[in-house]
Amino acid sequence: MSPVRRCSRTACGRPAVATLTYVYADSTAVLGPLATYAEPHCYDLCAEHSERLTAPRGWEVVRLAIDSGPARPSGDDLEALANAVREAGRPPERAPGPIATPGPVGPSAREANPMEVARRGHLRVLRSPDS
């Protein structure tokens, strides 16, 4: 099966760019950006079929903005990344009792990589080259 979703219209093999959903209670057809997952009661449409879409008499068509450009990281994505970096930069909390730490400990660890300030899992906090 192809990873690209295709238009739901019969005999149309073009890639889908929008998803059509019906709200029967409100007599409304909603055409919006391509849904993340293919839903059983939604229809994926190509650019041509989404532009030419009409609804039955008495129905309203609601067209949501369709972003045709590549997806860019949202503010939430960038904030989550910044929070992960801050968390990685915090010194580890000391728990009572001995803790086994992987890798070299003490002065030999700094000698191995003098730019490394802290480490948490596979993430490393490095000293700024200016300081």
PDB file of C-alpha atoms in Angstrom:
ATOM      1  CA  MET A   1       0.000   0.000   0.000  1.00  0.00           C
ATOM      2  CA  SER A   2       1.330   3.452  -0.893  1.00  0.00           C
ATOM      3  CA  PRO A   3       2.134   5.821   2.012  1.00  0.00           C
ATOM      4  CA  VAL A   4       0.511   8.685   0.039  1.00  0.00           C
ATOM      5  CA  ARG A   5      -3.242   8.873   0.502  1.00  0.00           C
ATOM      6  CA  ARG A   6      -5.214   9.142  -2.730  1.00  0.00           C
ATOM      7  CA  CYS A   7      -8.376  11.009  -3.651  1.00  0.00           C
ATOM      8  CA  SER A   8     -11.543   9.133  -2.650  1.00  0.00           C
ATOM      9  CA  ARG A   9     -13.349   9.979  -5.886  1.00  0.00           C
ATOM     10  CA  THR A  10     -13.843   7.068  -8.271  1.00  0.00           C
ATOM     11  CA  ALA A  11     -11.133   6.740 -10.959  1.00  0.00           C
ATOM     12  CA  CYS A  12      -9.064   9.594  -9.496  1.00  0.00           C
ATOM     13  CA  GLY A  13      -5.561   8.592  -8.491  1.00  0.00           C
ATOM     14  CA  ARG A  14      -4.204  12.010  -7.557  1.00  0.00           C
ATOM     15  CA  PRO A  15      -2.769  12.581  -4.064  1.00  0.00           C
ATOM     16  CA  ALA A  16      -5.231  13.848  -1.463  1.00  0.00           C
ATOM     17  CA  VAL A  17      -4.780  17.368  -0.059  1.00  0.00           C
ATOM     18  CA  ALA A  18      -8.046  17.868   1.868  1.00  0.00           C
ATOM     19  CA  THR A  19     -10.531  15.905   3.955  1.00  0.00           C
ATOM     20  CA  LEU A  20     -14.306  16.205   3.564  1.00  0.00           C
ATOM     21  CA  THR A  21     -16.577  15.498   6.527  1.00  0.00           C
ATOM     22  CA  TYR A  22     -20.364  15.733   6.694  1.00  0.00           C
ATOM     23  CA  VAL A  23     -22.269  17.019   9.735  1.00  0.00           C
ATOM     24  CA  TYR A  24     -25.699  15.633   8.992  1.00  0.00           C
ATOM     25  CA  ALA A  25     -27.416  17.249  11.988  1.00  0.00           C
ATOM     26  CA  ASP A  26     -26.439  20.731  10.723  1.00  0.00           C
ATOM     27  CA  SER A  27     -26.709  19.951   6.991  1.00  0.00           C
ATOM     28  CA  THR A  28     -23.090  21.029   6.612  1.00  0.00           C
ATOM     29  CA  ALA A  29     -20.141  19.735   4.623  1.00  0.00           C
ATOM     30  CA  VAL A  30     -16.754  20.658   6.137  1.00  0.00           C
ATOM     31  CA  LEU A  31     -13.708  20.703   3.865  1.00  0.00           C
ATOM     32  CA  GLY A  32     -10.422  21.142   5.697  1.00  0.00           C
ATOM     33  CA  PRO A  33      -6.763  20.160   5.679  1.00  0.00           C
ATOM     34  CA  LEU A  34      -5.878  16.525   5.138  1.00  0.00           C
ATOM     35  CA  ALA A  35      -6.639  14.626   8.330  1.00  0.00           C
ATOM     36  CA  THR A  36      -3.781  12.950  10.159  1.00  0.00           C
ATOM     37  CA  TYR A  37      -5.414   9.536   9.809  1.00  0.00           C
ATOM     38  CA  ALA A  38      -7.848   8.160   7.248  1.00  0.00           C
ATOM     39  CA  GLU A  39     -11.240   8.011   8.968  1.00  0.00           C
ATOM     40  CA  PRO A  40     -13.995   5.654   7.777  1.00  0.00           C
ATOM     41  CA  HIS A  41     -16.661   8.381   7.459  1.00  0.00           C
ATOM     42  CA  CYS A  42     -14.448  11.056   5.886  1.00  0.00           C
ATOM     43  CA  TYR A  43     -13.386  11.494   2.291  1.00  0.00           C
ATOM     44  CA  ASP A  44      -9.927  12.527   1.139  1.00  0.00           C
ATOM     45  CA  LEU A  45      -9.974  14.767  -1.934  1.00  0.00           C
ATOM     46  CA  CYS A  46      -7.318  15.965  -4.380  1.00  0.00           C
ATOM     47  CA  ALA A  47      -6.837  19.682  -5.120  1.00  0.00           C
ATOM     48  CA  GLU A  48      -9.100  19.635  -8.196  1.00  0.00           C
ATOM     49  CA  HIS A  49     -11.999  17.831  -6.530  1.00  0.00           C
ATOM     50  CA  SER A  50     -11.755  19.931  -3.364  1.00  0.00           C
ATOM     51  CA  GLU A  51     -11.996  23.147  -5.445  1.00  0.00           C
ATOM     52  CA  ARG A  52     -15.027  21.892  -7.406  1.00  0.00           C
ATOM     53  CA  LEU A  53     -16.897  20.564  -4.361  1.00  0.00           C
ATOM     54  CA  THR A  54     -20.600  21.390  -4.196  1.00  0.00           C
ATOM     55  CA  ALA A  55     -23.157  20.372  -1.583  1.00  0.00           C
ATOM     56  CA  PRO A  56     -26.799  19.363  -1.952  1.00  0.00           C
ATOM     57  CA  ARG A  57     -29.427  22.110  -2.016  1.00  0.00           C
ATOM     58  CA  GLY A  58     -30.013  23.485   1.479  1.00  0.00           C
ATOM     59  CA  TRP A  59     -26.610  22.391   2.711  1.00  0.00           C
ATOM     60  CA  GLU A  60     -23.775  24.718   3.663  1.00  0.00           C
ATOM     61  CA  VAL A  61     -20.129  24.143   2.726  1.00  0.00           C
ATOM     62  CA  VAL A  62     -17.566  25.276   5.295  1.00  0.00           C
ATOM     63  CA  ARG A  63     -14.065  25.547   3.817  1.00  0.00           C
ATOM     64  CA  LEU A  64     -11.229  25.644   6.339  1.00  0.00           C
ATOM     65  CA  ALA A  65      -7.840  27.006   5.302  1.00  0.00           C
ATOM     66  CA  ILE A  66      -5.721  24.366   3.624  1.00  0.00           C
ATOM     67  CA  ASP A  67      -1.985  24.924   4.044  1.00  0.00           C
ATOM     68  CA  SER A  68      -0.275  23.641   0.911  1.00  0.00           C
ATOM     69  CA  GLY A  69       3.264  24.390   2.135  1.00  0.00           C
ATOM     70  CA  PRO A  70       5.469  22.019   4.094  1.00  0.00           C
ATOM     71  CA  ALA A  71       4.650  21.652   7.768  1.00  0.00           C
ATOM     72  CA  ARG A  72       6.804  23.807  10.033  1.00  0.00           C
ATOM     73  CA  PRO A  73       7.375  23.295  13.745  1.00  0.00           C
ATOM     74  CA  SER A  74       4.745  24.989  15.861  1.00  0.00           C
ATOM     75  CA  GLY A  75       5.429  27.129  18.906  1.00  0.00           C
ATOM     76  CA  ASP A  76       4.480  24.153  21.067  1.00  0.00           C
ATOM     77  CA  ASP A  77       7.125  21.990  19.384  1.00  0.00           C
ATOM     78  CA  LEU A  78       9.826  24.591  19.924  1.00  0.00           C
ATOM     79  CA  GLU A  79       8.786  25.155  23.537  1.00  0.00           C
ATOM     80  CA  ALA A  80       8.876  21.413  24.226  1.00  0.00           C
ATOM     81  CA  LEU A  81      12.379  21.228  22.754  1.00  0.00           C
ATOM     82  CA  ALA A  82      13.554  24.171  24.885  1.00  0.00           C
ATOM     83  CA  ASN A  83      12.089  22.568  28.012  1.00  0.00           C
ATOM     84  CA  ALA A  84      13.871  19.284  27.244  1.00  0.00           C
ATOM     85  CA  VAL A  85      17.191  21.110  26.863  1.00  0.00           C
ATOM     86  CA  ARG A  86      16.653  23.012  30.140  1.00  0.00           C
ATOM     87  CA  GLU A  87      15.795  19.770  31.916  1.00  0.00           C
ATOM     88  CA  ALA A  88      18.916  18.112  30.548  1.00  0.00           C
ATOM     89  CA  GLY A  89      21.034  21.017  31.805  1.00  0.00           C
ATOM     90  CA  ARG A  90      19.885  20.720  35.402  1.00  0.00           C
ATOM     91  CA  PRO A  91      22.278  18.987  37.769  1.00  0.00           C
ATOM     92  CA  PRO A  92      21.138  15.483  38.676  1.00  0.00           C
ATOM     93  CA  GLU A  93      19.298  15.140  41.976  1.00  0.00           C
ATOM     94  CA  ARG A  94      21.202  13.232  44.614  1.00  0.00           C
ATOM     95  CA  ALA A  95      19.365  10.227  45.979  1.00  0.00           C
ATOM     96  CA  PRO A  96      20.333   8.664  49.323  1.00  0.00           C
ATOM     97  CA  GLY A  97      22.726   5.782  48.961  1.00  0.00           C
ATOM     98  CA  PRO A  98      25.329   4.908  46.358  1.00  0.00           C
ATOM     99  CA  ILE A  99      24.443   5.418  42.701  1.00  0.00           C
ATOM    100  CA  ALA A 100      26.244   3.693  39.869  1.00  0.00           C
ATOM    101  CA  THR A 101      27.002   6.129  37.056  1.00  0.00           C
ATOM    102  CA  PRO A 102      28.139   4.922  33.657  1.00  0.00           C
ATOM    103  CA  GLY A 103      31.331   6.278  32.176  1.00  0.00           C
ATOM    104  CA  PRO A 104      34.264   8.032  33.797  1.00  0.00           C
ATOM    105  CA  VAL A 105      33.708  10.014  36.990  1.00  0.00           C
ATOM    106  CA  GLY A 106      35.739  12.849  38.499  1.00  0.00           C
ATOM    107  CA  PRO A 107      38.616  14.731  36.918  1.00  0.00           C
ATOM    108  CA  SER A 108      39.160  12.099  34.229  1.00  0.00           C
ATOM    109  CA  ALA A 109      35.649  12.801  32.842  1.00  0.00           C
ATOM    110  CA  ARG A 110      36.463  16.496  32.349  1.00  0.00           C
ATOM    111  CA  GLU A 111      39.782  15.583  30.799  1.00  0.00           C
ATOM    112  CA  ALA A 112      37.968  13.334  28.314  1.00  0.00           C
ATOM    113  CA  ASN A 113      35.751  16.208  27.114  1.00  0.00           C
ATOM    114  CA  PRO A 114      36.477  19.634  28.671  1.00  0.00           C
ATOM    115  CA  MET A 115      33.455  21.189  26.862  1.00  0.00           C
ATOM    116  CA  GLU A 116      30.954  18.863  28.584  1.00  0.00           C
ATOM    117  CA  VAL A 117      29.245  20.489  31.578  1.00  0.00           C
ATOM    118  CA  ALA A 118      26.533  17.944  32.393  1.00  0.00           C
ATOM    119  CA  ARG A 119      25.022  14.795  31.014  1.00  0.00           C
ATOM    120  CA  ARG A 120      21.594  13.190  31.227  1.00  0.00           C
ATOM    121  CA  GLY A 121      21.016   9.983  29.338  1.00  0.00           C
ATOM    122  CA  HIS A 122      22.180  10.485  25.780  1.00  0.00           C
ATOM    123  CA  LEU A 123      21.947  14.318  26.013  1.00  0.00           C
ATOM    124  CA  ARG A 124      24.976  16.435  26.882  1.00  0.00           C
ATOM    125  CA  VAL A 125      25.193  20.061  27.975  1.00  0.00           C
ATOM    126  CA  LEU A 126      28.260  21.703  26.493  1.00  0.00           C
ATOM    127  CA  ARG A 127      30.088  24.793  27.649  1.00  0.00           C
ATOM    128  CA  SER A 128      29.840  27.755  25.281  1.00  0.00           C
ATOM    129  CA  PRO A 129      32.984  28.103  23.138  1.00  0.00           C
ATOM    130  CA  ASP A 130      33.116  31.804  24.175  1.00  0.00           C
ATOM    131  CA  SER A 131      33.503  31.047  27.888  1.00  0.00           C
TER     132      SER A 131
END
